[in-house]
């Protein structure tokens, strides 16, 4: 199957670091994507991984281990505006990537 | 570029009525996707097109749903007849045929069927 699991909710403090985990069970994923979705808005692309390891992009980093079916999104120097839902999505790497999304992790950043 | 454009932003209709959602993808994008998002099921892919041709419609719930893309700049998702369980936010997204293949989402249409 193409199950994607991620925690439902997380809470963290402004200025801290938070790691959002995502596990998946599929043989059809060779790209792992992270999207951010603020309440009432559309998802926006954050990062992707097609190879094992860490990809860094400013305050956001994403890690992938294909053999373990595991990814995480790391957010550093948390800001209040980072309060949002973070969606993990897997799919083929290529045009028309038919993504399967997790249900999202609702992150709340507190003072 | 204005981004992906969807209309209407909100739609309230009665059960049994026909509903048509519209989408204009980003110019030059090769792929167009229709998604549905609910609290219970999250974000689900309904159908996607490549160069105006439907490629995979396996996510379309049932025959009441249909989608078309008559040209590169316009797509519709139609529900006929609508039912209360169709209430959701419907997103359209588009992407290019080159890495990182990120999908750009429109603002969504919030559909309420009473």
XYZ file of C-alpha atoms in Angstrom, chain A residues 33 35 37 40-45 48 57 87 93-103, chain B residues 31 33 35 37 41-43 45 48 56 58 91 95-97 99-103 105-107:
46
model
C 8.001 16.082 -0.720
C 4.372 21.094 1.788
C -0.376 24.739 4.585
C -7.612 28.370 5.119
C -4.892 28.550 2.491
C -3.426 26.348 -0.219
C -0.451 24.047 0.311
C 2.890 25.518 -0.722
C 5.982 23.535 -1.651
C 11.951 17.497 -1.714
C 17.131 25.173 2.532
C 2.176 17.689 4.759
C 10.070 11.413 -9.388
C 9.164 12.940 -12.668
C 6.549 14.895 -14.499
C 3.033 14.160 -13.415
C 4.190 13.003 -10.024
C 1.049 11.444 -8.608
C 1.484 12.376 -4.980
C 0.020 10.581 -1.996
C -0.279 12.978 0.913
C -0.190 12.282 4.606
C -2.917 13.837 6.703
C 0.432 19.098 -15.763
C -4.101 18.175 -10.914
C -7.438 17.449 -5.373
C -9.319 18.010 0.981
C -9.388 12.013 4.511
C -6.841 14.778 4.066
C -5.696 15.787 0.592
C -5.758 13.348 -5.794
C -4.549 14.738 -13.409
C -5.113 9.068 -14.294
C -8.508 6.558 -10.510
C -7.787 22.415 -5.069
C 3.426 21.790 -12.471
C 6.129 21.800 -15.115
C 7.699 18.755 -16.655
C 12.604 19.030 -11.648
C 11.814 19.465 -8.854
C 8.312 18.923 -10.244
C 6.797 20.987 -7.477
C 3.094 21.491 -7.683
C -1.750 25.025 -5.788
C -4.610 27.401 -6.419
C -6.506 29.002 -3.518
